Tab-separated table of C-alpha atoms in Angstrom:
chain	number	residue	atom	x	y	z
S	2	MET	CA	64.235	102.472	178.585
S	3	TYR	CA	62.113	99.725	177.002
S	4	ALA	CA	63.077	98.971	173.423
S	5	VAL	CA	61.359	96.876	170.784
S	6	SER	CA	63.471	96.089	167.757
S	7	LYS	CA	62.440	94.685	164.379
S	8	ILE	CA	59.644	92.452	165.696
S	9	ARG	CA	58.170	90.140	163.083
S	10	LYS	CA	55.294	87.743	163.637
S	11	LYS	CA	53.854	85.269	161.190
S	12	PHE	CA	50.791	83.045	161.426
S	13	GLY	CA	51.387	80.393	158.810
S	14	GLU	CA	52.326	82.304	155.670
S	15	LYS	CA	50.673	85.542	156.765
S	16	GLU	CA	53.027	88.122	158.232
S	17	VAL	CA	51.081	90.207	160.744
S	18	LEU	CA	53.962	92.249	162.198
S	19	LYS	CA	56.573	93.421	159.719
S	20	GLY	CA	59.559	94.673	161.648
S	21	ILE	CA	58.097	96.821	164.419
S	22	SER	CA	60.585	98.996	166.311
S	23	PHE	CA	60.126	101.665	168.975
S	24	GLU	CA	61.458	102.782	172.327
S	25	LEU	CA	59.554	103.751	175.457
S	26	LYS	CA	60.690	105.916	178.368
S	27	ASP	CA	60.125	104.843	181.963
S	28	SER	CA	56.758	106.543	182.445
S	29	GLY	CA	53.890	108.105	180.523
S	30	VAL	CA	50.985	107.027	178.361
S	31	VAL	CA	51.692	105.779	174.862
S	32	GLY	CA	48.730	105.227	172.572
S	33	LEU	CA	48.767	102.452	170.007
S	34	LEU	CA	46.423	103.378	167.193
S	35	GLY	CA	45.468	101.603	164.034
S	36	PRO	CA	42.569	100.287	162.006
S	37	ASN	CA	41.085	96.849	162.658
S	38	GLY	CA	43.484	94.092	161.655
S	39	ALA	CA	46.507	96.415	161.705
S	40	GLY	CA	48.320	94.163	164.186
S	41	LYS	CA	47.782	96.044	167.467
S	42	THR	CA	46.532	93.071	169.485
S	43	THR	CA	49.161	90.745	168.016
S	44	LEU	CA	51.886	93.237	168.923
S	45	MET	CA	50.574	93.492	172.479
S	46	ARG	CA	50.390	89.703	172.755
S	47	VAL	CA	53.996	89.469	171.616
S	48	LEU	CA	55.111	92.134	174.090
S	49	VAL	CA	53.476	90.305	177.015
S	50	GLY	CA	54.850	86.938	175.931
S	51	PHE	CA	51.523	85.316	175.076
S	52	LEU	CA	52.813	84.927	171.530
S	53	LYS	CA	56.409	84.473	170.480
S	54	ALA	CA	57.855	86.711	167.791
S	55	ASN	CA	59.469	84.988	164.800
S	56	GLU	CA	62.158	87.640	164.679
S	57	GLY	CA	63.272	90.689	166.623
S	58	ASP	CA	64.347	91.624	170.127
S	59	ILE	CA	62.946	93.290	173.186
S	60	SER	CA	65.270	94.884	175.709
S	61	TRP	CA	64.882	96.739	178.969
S	62	ASP	CA	67.651	99.079	180.045
S	63	LYS	CA	69.756	97.589	177.243
S	64	ALA	CA	69.403	94.039	178.634
S	65	LYS	CA	67.823	91.619	176.170
S	66	ILE	CA	64.570	90.108	177.432
S	67	GLU	CA	63.035	86.677	177.075
S	68	THR	CA	59.304	87.499	177.166
S	69	LYS	CA	58.379	84.157	178.698
S	70	SER	CA	60.784	84.595	181.605
S	71	THR	CA	59.363	84.852	185.130
S	72	GLU	CA	61.451	87.943	185.846
S	73	TYR	CA	59.997	89.844	182.873
S	74	ARG	CA	56.432	88.741	183.524
S	75	LYS	CA	56.645	90.029	187.069
S	76	LYS	CA	57.459	93.478	185.662
S	77	ILE	CA	54.550	93.668	183.234
S	78	GLY	CA	50.799	93.991	183.624
S	79	TYR	CA	48.328	93.102	180.910
S	80	LEU	CA	44.676	93.831	180.385
S	81	PRO	CA	43.463	92.030	177.242
S	82	GLU	CA	40.574	93.234	175.108
S	83	ASN	CA	37.165	92.723	176.780
S	84	ASN	CA	38.895	92.316	180.149
S	85	PRO	CA	38.511	88.558	180.633
S	86	ILE	CA	38.173	87.712	184.323
S	87	TYR	CA	36.495	84.836	186.152
S	88	PRO	CA	32.887	85.969	186.661
S	89	THR	CA	32.069	83.681	189.597
S	90	SER	CA	35.089	84.741	191.651
S	91	THR	CA	34.854	87.581	194.106
S	92	VAL	CA	37.132	90.549	193.496
S	93	VAL	CA	39.430	89.589	196.343
S	94	GLU	CA	39.606	85.930	195.240
S	95	TYR	CA	40.593	87.018	191.753
S	96	LEU	CA	43.261	89.390	193.024
S	97	GLU	CA	44.602	86.662	195.335
S	98	LEU	CA	44.856	84.289	192.379
S	99	ILE	CA	46.828	86.805	190.321
S	100	ALA	CA	48.998	87.747	193.327
S	101	ASN	CA	49.858	84.077	193.881
S	102	LEU	CA	50.622	83.508	190.206
S	103	LYS	CA	52.835	86.589	190.145
S	104	GLY	CA	54.689	85.202	193.152
S	105	ILE	CA	54.107	88.300	195.285
S	106	ASP	CA	55.684	87.882	198.722
S	107	ASN	CA	53.085	89.699	200.745
S	108	PRO	CA	49.840	89.358	198.768
S	109	LYS	CA	47.540	90.891	201.402
S	110	THR	CA	49.521	94.143	201.542
S	111	GLU	CA	49.790	94.299	197.759
S	112	ILE	CA	46.064	93.626	197.300
S	113	GLY	CA	45.308	96.358	199.845
S	114	LYS	CA	47.486	98.752	197.858
S	115	VAL	CA	45.984	98.073	194.416
S	116	ILE	CA	42.462	98.176	195.843
S	117	VAL	CA	43.116	101.746	196.965
S	118	ASP	CA	44.984	102.711	193.766
S	119	CYS	CA	42.128	101.497	191.561
S	120	GLY	CA	39.241	102.599	193.775
S	121	ILE	CA	37.597	99.206	194.288
S	122	LYS	CA	37.513	99.083	198.075
S	123	ASP	CA	33.707	99.029	198.166
S	124	VAL	CA	33.347	95.968	195.947
S	125	ILE	CA	36.104	93.609	197.112
S	126	GLY	CA	33.664	91.027	198.492
S	127	GLN	CA	31.384	91.101	195.465
S	128	LYS	CA	31.323	88.523	192.709
S	129	ILE	CA	32.819	89.923	189.522
S	130	GLU	CA	29.686	89.023	187.518
S	131	THR	CA	27.685	91.462	189.664
S	132	LEU	CA	29.966	94.452	188.970
S	133	SER	CA	29.352	97.234	186.487
S	134	LYS	CA	31.632	97.269	183.456
S	135	GLY	CA	33.534	100.239	184.867
S	136	TYR	CA	34.304	98.391	188.076
S	137	ARG	CA	35.270	95.280	186.127
S	138	GLN	CA	37.814	97.368	184.222
S	139	ARG	CA	39.139	98.681	187.521
S	140	VAL	CA	39.504	95.104	188.814
S	141	GLY	CA	41.336	94.134	185.620
S	142	LEU	CA	43.636	97.129	186.028
S	143	ALA	CA	44.216	96.307	189.712
S	144	ALA	CA	45.272	92.788	188.725
S	145	ALA	CA	47.515	94.159	185.983
S	146	ILE	CA	49.434	96.607	188.193
S	147	MET	CA	49.871	94.113	191.006
S	148	GLY	CA	53.454	93.524	191.979
S	149	GLY	CA	54.434	97.031	190.892
S	150	ALA	CA	54.311	96.352	187.148
S	151	LYS	CA	56.615	98.784	185.350
S	152	LEU	CA	55.009	98.267	181.962
S	153	LEU	CA	51.244	98.190	181.649
S	154	ILE	CA	49.777	96.966	178.373
S	155	LEU	CA	46.069	97.670	177.913
S	156	ASP	CA	44.120	96.487	174.896
S	157	GLU	CA	41.196	98.857	174.290
S	158	PRO	CA	40.473	99.426	177.988
S	159	THR	CA	37.585	101.850	177.450
S	160	VAL	CA	35.552	99.826	174.950
S	161	GLY	CA	31.956	99.307	176.044
S	162	LEU	CA	32.057	101.808	178.903
S	163	ASP	CA	29.601	104.655	179.345
S	164	PRO	CA	30.924	108.246	179.088
S	165	LYS	CA	31.298	108.646	182.867
S	166	GLN	CA	33.152	105.346	183.165
S	167	ILE	CA	35.379	106.287	180.220
S	168	ILE	CA	36.404	109.510	181.961
S	169	GLU	CA	37.075	107.621	185.207
S	170	ILE	CA	39.183	104.947	183.506
S	171	ARG	CA	41.130	107.589	181.555
S	172	GLU	CA	41.916	109.398	184.803
S	173	LEU	CA	42.962	106.132	186.384
S	174	ILE	CA	45.229	105.307	183.432
S	175	LYS	CA	46.832	108.737	183.670
S	176	SER	CA	47.451	108.352	187.379
S	177	LEU	CA	48.913	104.853	186.870
S	178	ALA	CA	51.295	106.231	184.234
S	179	LYS	CA	53.033	108.547	186.695
S	180	ASP	CA	55.558	105.903	187.662
S	181	ARG	CA	55.256	103.336	184.901
S	182	ILE	CA	54.889	103.018	181.137
S	183	VAL	CA	51.329	102.532	179.938
S	184	LEU	CA	50.932	101.292	176.380
S	185	PHE	CA	47.296	101.195	175.402
S	186	SER	CA	45.429	100.600	172.192
S	187	THR	CA	42.328	102.457	171.190
S	188	HIS	CA	40.140	103.230	168.215
S	189	ILE	CA	38.972	106.487	169.706
S	190	LEU	CA	41.201	109.236	168.330
S	191	PRO	CA	40.049	112.057	170.651
S	192	GLU	CA	40.733	109.724	173.577
S	193	ALA	CA	44.258	109.049	172.335
S	194	LYS	CA	44.831	112.761	171.919
S	195	ALA	CA	43.435	113.543	175.358
S	196	ILE	CA	45.519	111.207	177.483
S	197	CYS	CA	48.580	110.131	175.513
S	198	ASP	CA	52.018	111.648	175.710
S	199	ARG	CA	52.914	109.905	172.506
S	200	LEU	CA	51.131	108.095	169.684
S	201	LEU	CA	52.202	105.103	167.658
S	202	LEU	CA	50.114	104.495	164.573
S	203	ILE	CA	50.304	100.983	163.177
S	204	ASP	CA	49.028	99.887	159.803
S	205	LYS	CA	49.429	96.532	158.050
S	206	GLY	CA	51.992	95.442	160.615
S	207	LYS	CA	54.208	98.522	160.407
S	208	ILE	CA	54.591	101.672	162.500
S	209	VAL	CA	53.610	104.509	160.176
S	210	LEU	CA	53.596	107.364	162.697
S	211	ASP	CA	55.451	107.955	165.964
S	212	GLU	CA	54.708	111.417	167.306
S	213	ALA	CA	53.515	113.425	170.314
S	214	PRO	CA	49.804	114.300	169.893
S	215	SER	CA	50.543	117.983	170.437
S	216	LYS	CA	52.622	117.963	167.248
S	217	ILE	CA	49.840	116.510	165.104
S	218	LYS	CA	47.478	119.201	163.803
S	219	ASN	CA	44.624	117.032	162.585
S	220	LEU	CA	44.869	113.496	163.934
S	221	GLU	CA	41.747	112.239	162.155
S	222	LYS	CA	43.042	113.428	158.784
S	223	LYS	CA	46.502	112.019	159.455
S	224	PHE	CA	44.985	108.682	160.497
S	225	VAL	CA	42.999	108.415	157.259
S	226	GLU	CA	45.966	109.484	155.129
S	227	LEU	CA	48.398	107.022	156.672
S	228	THR	CA	46.098	104.026	156.845
S	229	SER	CA	44.200	104.257	153.577
D	3	MET	CA	55.140	73.746	192.143
D	4	LYS	CA	53.518	76.771	193.803
D	5	ASN	CA	51.845	77.756	190.533
D	6	ILE	CA	50.498	74.216	190.044
D	7	TRP	CA	48.989	74.309	193.517
D	8	THR	CA	47.497	77.792	192.923
D	9	ILE	CA	45.704	76.567	189.790
D	10	ALA	CA	44.661	73.308	191.477
D	11	LYS	CA	43.120	75.232	194.372
D	12	LYS	CA	41.274	77.496	191.937
D	13	GLU	CA	39.773	74.485	190.100
D	14	TRP	CA	38.852	72.745	193.357
D	15	HIS	CA	37.291	75.917	194.716
D	16	TYR	CA	35.354	76.424	191.493
D	17	LEU	CA	33.840	72.931	191.690
D	18	PHE	CA	32.694	73.524	195.259
D	19	THR	CA	31.372	77.056	194.833
D	20	ASN	CA	29.405	76.022	191.798
D	21	PRO	CA	26.284	73.804	191.752
D	22	LEU	CA	27.881	71.819	188.908
D	23	GLY	CA	30.316	70.012	191.220
D	24	TYR	CA	27.571	68.950	193.632
D	25	ILE	CA	25.026	68.061	190.950
D	26	PHE	CA	27.381	65.802	189.000
D	27	ALA	CA	28.748	64.069	192.092
D	28	GLY	CA	25.229	63.664	193.499
D	29	ILE	CA	23.762	62.219	190.295
D	30	LEU	CA	26.709	59.885	189.707
D	31	LEU	CA	26.646	58.418	193.212
D	32	LEU	CA	22.855	58.248	193.346
D	33	VAL	CA	22.515	56.384	190.042
D	34	ALA	CA	25.463	54.064	190.773
D	35	ASN	CA	24.078	53.177	194.233
D	36	TRP	CA	20.539	52.777	192.967
D	37	LEU	CA	21.556	50.386	190.158
D	38	PHE	CA	23.954	48.459	192.404
D	39	PHE	CA	21.689	47.982	195.420
D	40	GLY	CA	18.712	47.158	193.194
D	41	ASP	CA	20.433	43.907	192.144
D	42	LEU	CA	22.615	43.244	195.187
D	43	PHE	CA	20.260	40.901	197.039
D	44	LEU	CA	19.313	39.040	193.849
D	45	ILE	CA	22.984	38.337	193.134
D	46	GLY	CA	23.696	37.530	196.769
D	47	GLN	CA	27.432	38.292	196.637
D	48	ALA	CA	29.181	40.807	198.894
D	49	GLU	CA	31.438	42.326	196.232
D	50	MET	CA	31.701	45.705	194.564
D	51	LYS	CA	32.508	44.423	191.072
D	52	ASN	CA	29.081	45.330	189.685
D	53	TYR	CA	29.186	48.696	191.440
D	54	TRP	CA	32.431	49.600	189.680
D	55	GLY	CA	30.967	48.353	186.388
D	56	VAL	CA	28.114	50.858	186.685
D	57	MET	CA	30.401	53.570	188.056
D	58	THR	CA	32.950	53.301	185.260
D	59	PHE	CA	30.264	53.482	182.581
D	60	LEU	CA	28.712	56.560	184.197
D	61	MET	CA	32.125	58.175	184.577
D	62	SER	CA	32.702	57.984	180.822
D	63	ILE	CA	29.930	60.602	180.557
D	64	PHE	CA	30.407	62.336	183.896
D	65	VAL	CA	34.168	63.058	183.660
D	66	PRO	CA	33.975	64.688	180.194
D	67	ALA	CA	31.066	66.783	181.484
D	68	ILE	CA	33.110	68.031	184.433
D	69	ALA	CA	36.260	68.594	182.372
D	70	MET	CA	34.765	69.968	179.157
D	71	GLY	CA	35.253	73.610	180.104
D	72	VAL	CA	38.596	73.245	181.859
D	73	ILE	CA	40.517	74.794	178.955
D	74	ALA	CA	37.764	75.482	176.395
D	75	ASP	CA	36.029	77.997	178.674
D	76	GLU	CA	39.333	79.732	179.428
D	77	LYS	CA	39.925	80.059	175.688
D	78	LYS	CA	36.402	81.245	174.984
D	79	SER	CA	36.393	83.902	177.704
D	80	GLY	CA	40.019	84.888	177.117
D	81	THR	CA	41.111	84.262	180.721
D	82	TRP	CA	43.916	81.969	179.508
D	83	GLU	CA	45.505	85.086	177.995
D	84	VAL	CA	45.622	86.707	181.449
D	85	ILE	CA	46.832	83.558	183.204
D	86	LEU	CA	49.501	82.691	180.632
D	87	THR	CA	51.019	86.165	180.815
D	88	THR	CA	51.672	85.813	184.551
D	89	PRO	CA	54.784	83.858	185.553
D	90	ILE	CA	53.195	80.464	184.849
D	91	ASN	CA	53.895	78.158	181.940
D	92	GLU	CA	51.684	75.756	180.027
D	93	ILE	CA	52.999	72.693	181.900
D	94	GLU	CA	52.100	74.232	185.255
D	95	LEU	CA	48.677	75.281	183.979
D	96	ILE	CA	47.775	71.791	182.730
D	97	ALA	CA	49.270	70.090	185.798
D	98	GLY	CA	47.299	72.437	188.074
D	99	LYS	CA	44.066	71.785	186.213
D	100	MET	CA	44.664	68.012	186.283
D	101	LEU	CA	45.475	68.101	189.990
D	102	GLY	CA	42.470	70.238	190.966
D	103	VAL	CA	39.871	68.261	189.018
D	104	GLY	CA	41.726	65.014	189.816
D	105	MET	CA	41.360	65.669	193.563
D	106	TYR	CA	37.660	66.288	193.066
D	107	LEU	CA	37.280	62.989	191.157
D	108	ALA	CA	39.244	61.141	193.859
D	109	LEU	CA	36.825	62.547	196.421
D	110	VAL	CA	33.813	61.435	194.372
D	111	VAL	CA	35.236	57.903	193.970
D	112	GLY	CA	36.141	57.930	197.669
D	113	LEU	CA	32.528	58.738	198.520
D	114	SER	CA	31.715	55.186	197.487
D	115	TRP	CA	33.000	54.068	200.906
D	116	PRO	CA	29.448	53.624	202.337
D	117	VAL	CA	28.928	50.878	199.724
D	118	ALA	CA	32.038	49.093	200.987
D	119	ALA	CA	30.963	49.635	204.593
D	120	THR	CA	27.485	48.237	203.879
D	121	LEU	CA	28.946	45.132	202.220
D	122	ALA	CA	31.270	44.648	205.199
D	123	LEU	CA	28.264	44.782	207.519
D	124	ILE	CA	26.052	42.347	205.640
D	125	GLY	CA	28.654	39.904	204.298
D	126	ARG	CA	32.306	38.973	204.056
D	127	PRO	CA	33.755	40.919	201.150
D	128	ASP	CA	37.287	40.446	199.830
D	129	PHE	CA	39.070	43.575	201.085
D	130	GLY	CA	41.924	43.207	198.589
D	131	GLN	CA	39.387	43.272	195.788
D	132	MET	CA	37.731	46.320	197.341
D	133	VAL	CA	41.004	48.244	197.565
D	134	GLY	CA	41.812	47.245	193.983
D	135	GLY	CA	38.381	48.474	192.924
D	136	PHE	CA	38.891	51.905	194.484
D	137	LEU	CA	42.362	52.173	192.937
D	138	GLY	CA	41.112	51.061	189.506
D	139	ALA	CA	38.186	53.499	189.577
D	140	MET	CA	40.474	56.386	190.509
D	141	LEU	CA	43.022	55.570	187.819
D	142	LEU	CA	40.203	55.251	185.304
D	143	ALA	CA	38.726	58.612	186.350
D	144	TRP	CA	42.117	60.304	185.992
D	145	ALA	CA	42.703	58.665	182.597
D	146	TYR	CA	39.271	59.884	181.452
D	147	LEU	CA	40.195	63.305	182.812
D	148	ALA	CA	43.510	63.455	180.911
D	149	LEU	CA	41.744	62.687	177.632
D	150	SER	CA	38.923	65.151	178.383
D	151	VAL	CA	41.362	67.956	179.243
D	152	PHE	CA	43.177	67.314	175.972
D	153	MET	CA	39.932	67.487	173.984
D	154	SER	CA	39.048	70.665	175.891
D	155	SER	CA	42.409	72.172	174.919
D	156	LEU	CA	41.658	71.674	171.218
D	157	THR	CA	38.581	73.897	171.112
D	158	ASN	CA	36.906	76.900	172.663
D	159	GLN	CA	33.505	75.183	172.572
D	160	SER	CA	33.032	73.109	175.699
D	161	ILE	CA	30.160	71.133	174.186
D	162	VAL	CA	32.472	69.988	171.363
D	163	ALA	CA	35.009	68.897	173.980
D	164	PHE	CA	32.312	66.995	175.887
D	165	LEU	CA	30.889	65.160	172.868
D	166	SER	CA	34.260	64.227	171.392
D	167	SER	CA	35.612	62.976	174.747
D	168	THR	CA	32.484	60.965	175.491
D	169	VAL	CA	32.438	59.323	172.070
D	170	ILE	CA	36.131	58.379	172.284
D	171	LEU	CA	35.735	56.972	175.796
D	172	LEU	CA	32.598	55.009	174.934
D	173	VAL	CA	34.229	53.559	171.793
D	174	ASN	CA	37.356	52.704	173.806
D	175	SER	CA	35.166	51.013	176.396
D	176	LEU	CA	33.002	49.121	173.898
D	177	LEU	CA	35.902	47.851	171.790
D	178	GLY	CA	37.577	46.466	174.876
D	179	GLN	CA	34.603	44.321	175.813
D	180	GLU	CA	34.999	40.604	175.248
D	181	GLY	CA	31.783	40.386	173.225
D	182	ILE	CA	32.983	42.953	170.702
D	183	ALA	CA	36.759	42.493	170.790
D	184	GLY	CA	36.206	38.718	170.406
D	185	LYS	CA	34.720	39.247	166.936
D	186	PHE	CA	38.061	40.485	165.612
D	187	PRO	CA	41.128	38.352	164.702
D	188	SER	CA	43.219	37.539	167.768
D	189	LEU	CA	45.940	40.126	167.048
D	190	ILE	CA	43.410	42.980	166.791
D	191	LYS	CA	41.498	41.607	169.753
D	192	ASN	CA	44.669	41.680	171.852
D	193	ILE	CA	45.423	45.260	170.800
D	194	LEU	CA	41.859	46.415	171.526
D	195	THR	CA	41.916	44.821	174.957
D	196	ALA	CA	45.383	46.180	175.706
D	197	VAL	CA	44.395	49.792	174.975
D	198	SER	CA	40.962	49.560	176.567
D	199	LEU	CA	40.834	51.593	179.756
D	200	ASN	CA	37.875	49.635	181.082
D	201	ALA	CA	39.483	46.279	180.396
D	202	ARG	CA	42.569	47.457	182.287
D	203	ALA	CA	40.493	48.831	185.153
D	204	SER	CA	38.480	45.597	185.436
D	205	MET	CA	41.693	43.800	186.438
D	206	PHE	CA	41.856	46.084	189.467
D	207	THR	CA	38.188	45.572	190.335
D	208	ASN	CA	38.869	41.831	190.217
D	209	GLY	CA	41.540	42.431	192.848
D	210	LEU	CA	44.514	42.071	190.518
D	211	ILE	CA	46.871	45.047	190.844
D	212	GLU	CA	49.090	44.511	187.837
D	213	ILE	CA	52.219	46.602	187.242
D	214	GLY	CA	51.663	46.600	183.464
D	215	SER	CA	48.223	48.165	183.883
D	216	LEU	CA	49.551	50.694	186.374
D	217	VAL	CA	52.225	51.709	183.853
D	218	PHE	CA	49.542	51.862	181.158
D	219	PHE	CA	47.362	54.262	183.173
D	220	VAL	CA	50.297	56.471	184.159
D	221	SER	CA	51.504	56.550	180.540
D	222	TRP	CA	48.006	57.396	179.272
D	223	ILE	CA	47.687	60.274	181.759
D	224	LEU	CA	51.165	61.589	180.920
D	225	ILE	CA	50.703	61.323	177.147
D	226	PHE	CA	47.411	63.211	177.124
D	227	SER	CA	48.750	65.812	179.561
D	228	ILE	CA	51.748	66.396	177.270
D	229	LEU	CA	49.416	66.644	174.269
D	230	SER	CA	47.365	69.253	176.152
D	231	VAL	CA	50.503	71.295	176.827
D	232	LEU	CA	51.498	71.074	173.150
D	233	SER	CA	47.988	72.092	172.148
D	234	LEU	CA	48.217	75.246	174.294
D	235	LYS	CA	51.626	76.042	172.851
D	236	ALA	CA	50.265	75.681	169.318
D	237	ARG	CA	48.537	79.082	169.651
D	238	ASP	CA	51.768	80.550	168.257
D	239	LYS	CA	51.385	78.835	164.871
């Protein structure tokens, strides 16, 4: 069980996260929804340790976590918005870099595994700048799951993809969530409904809805009601 | 240490799989050799002092150009967000960047050896002075690098990092020159000369390896590296 408790984050005087709390089970897809500026990206950055919360705790199996610790970072995978990766590297060079930084003992075996899991075997020797956006997302996901990440945090992973690529990435996300938690943000409500086991709606730095999509009759209406 | 080496290798690899690394090294060495050998036989002295003079001036433009994107490009593209959420900290990231680009600069300075070899063939150069010159040029390149990395860490626009680093280095160089520093009262003149990287490096090119200057260069590199780390950490504010 992964638990986030009363997370607050301020930038100067502006409080962006106002006491966020939720718990996540060990597997499944959890959608993080919210209008622009609601605090989704900031929350994700706090959860992955890129930013430090001003207040609040994160715990895993009841053990309190320091998000900057090596141990924690080895257990998480992160795909930021727009999937930033080095364009002049080849796919395999990029994966080797991430494998080395994650301190993976047998990088070649691990790279072989994620290449298969993410379906990028055909492009491993190609430079990232030559890949389609769909393949770039797959490379970003492969890097994120490397080392057997138990928590995968994806910031708008389907933005900018064509419909076929969106379907492929959704399927990939679902398959990755079989043995890990996937927390992903999106603006696309039908997408959230289609692949998420649970939805967290965030507005003005607070969780305003925490529900399974099957229990929400009209998500669009609910979204407008709770965020207006 | 492993993380530092991983980042250093990435930077080194980038400079050699990218035309930028070859173009800058090629232009720097070509211009420095051309200007040096053009006057060598007129001067008639088998010493590298003038070569280092040209080299150090060119490096005040060349090093910021090589280092301008070291952090700024990572910030602009967002890759620093990926890197800094793996088990690496800001100190390791900056140290790795400094080491990778620093090795490249050491190689470029080291590629001046044909000049030394030519002088040894045609005359009787002072080898102590030559060794001092290589050491001074390397320390100067690394000091320029530390400042340039810091300026790169302050922005996500590499051109801003380049211009600000170049201006600071040129002003530092100019104010340390006898002709300019000499116009100020003696106290200010002494301060300007003491903090001038070029004035410090010229002691080495004259063959004088002074502990005080060594400490100065090491301190400069450390201070700007620490400032770069603090700048990366300031993203939380």
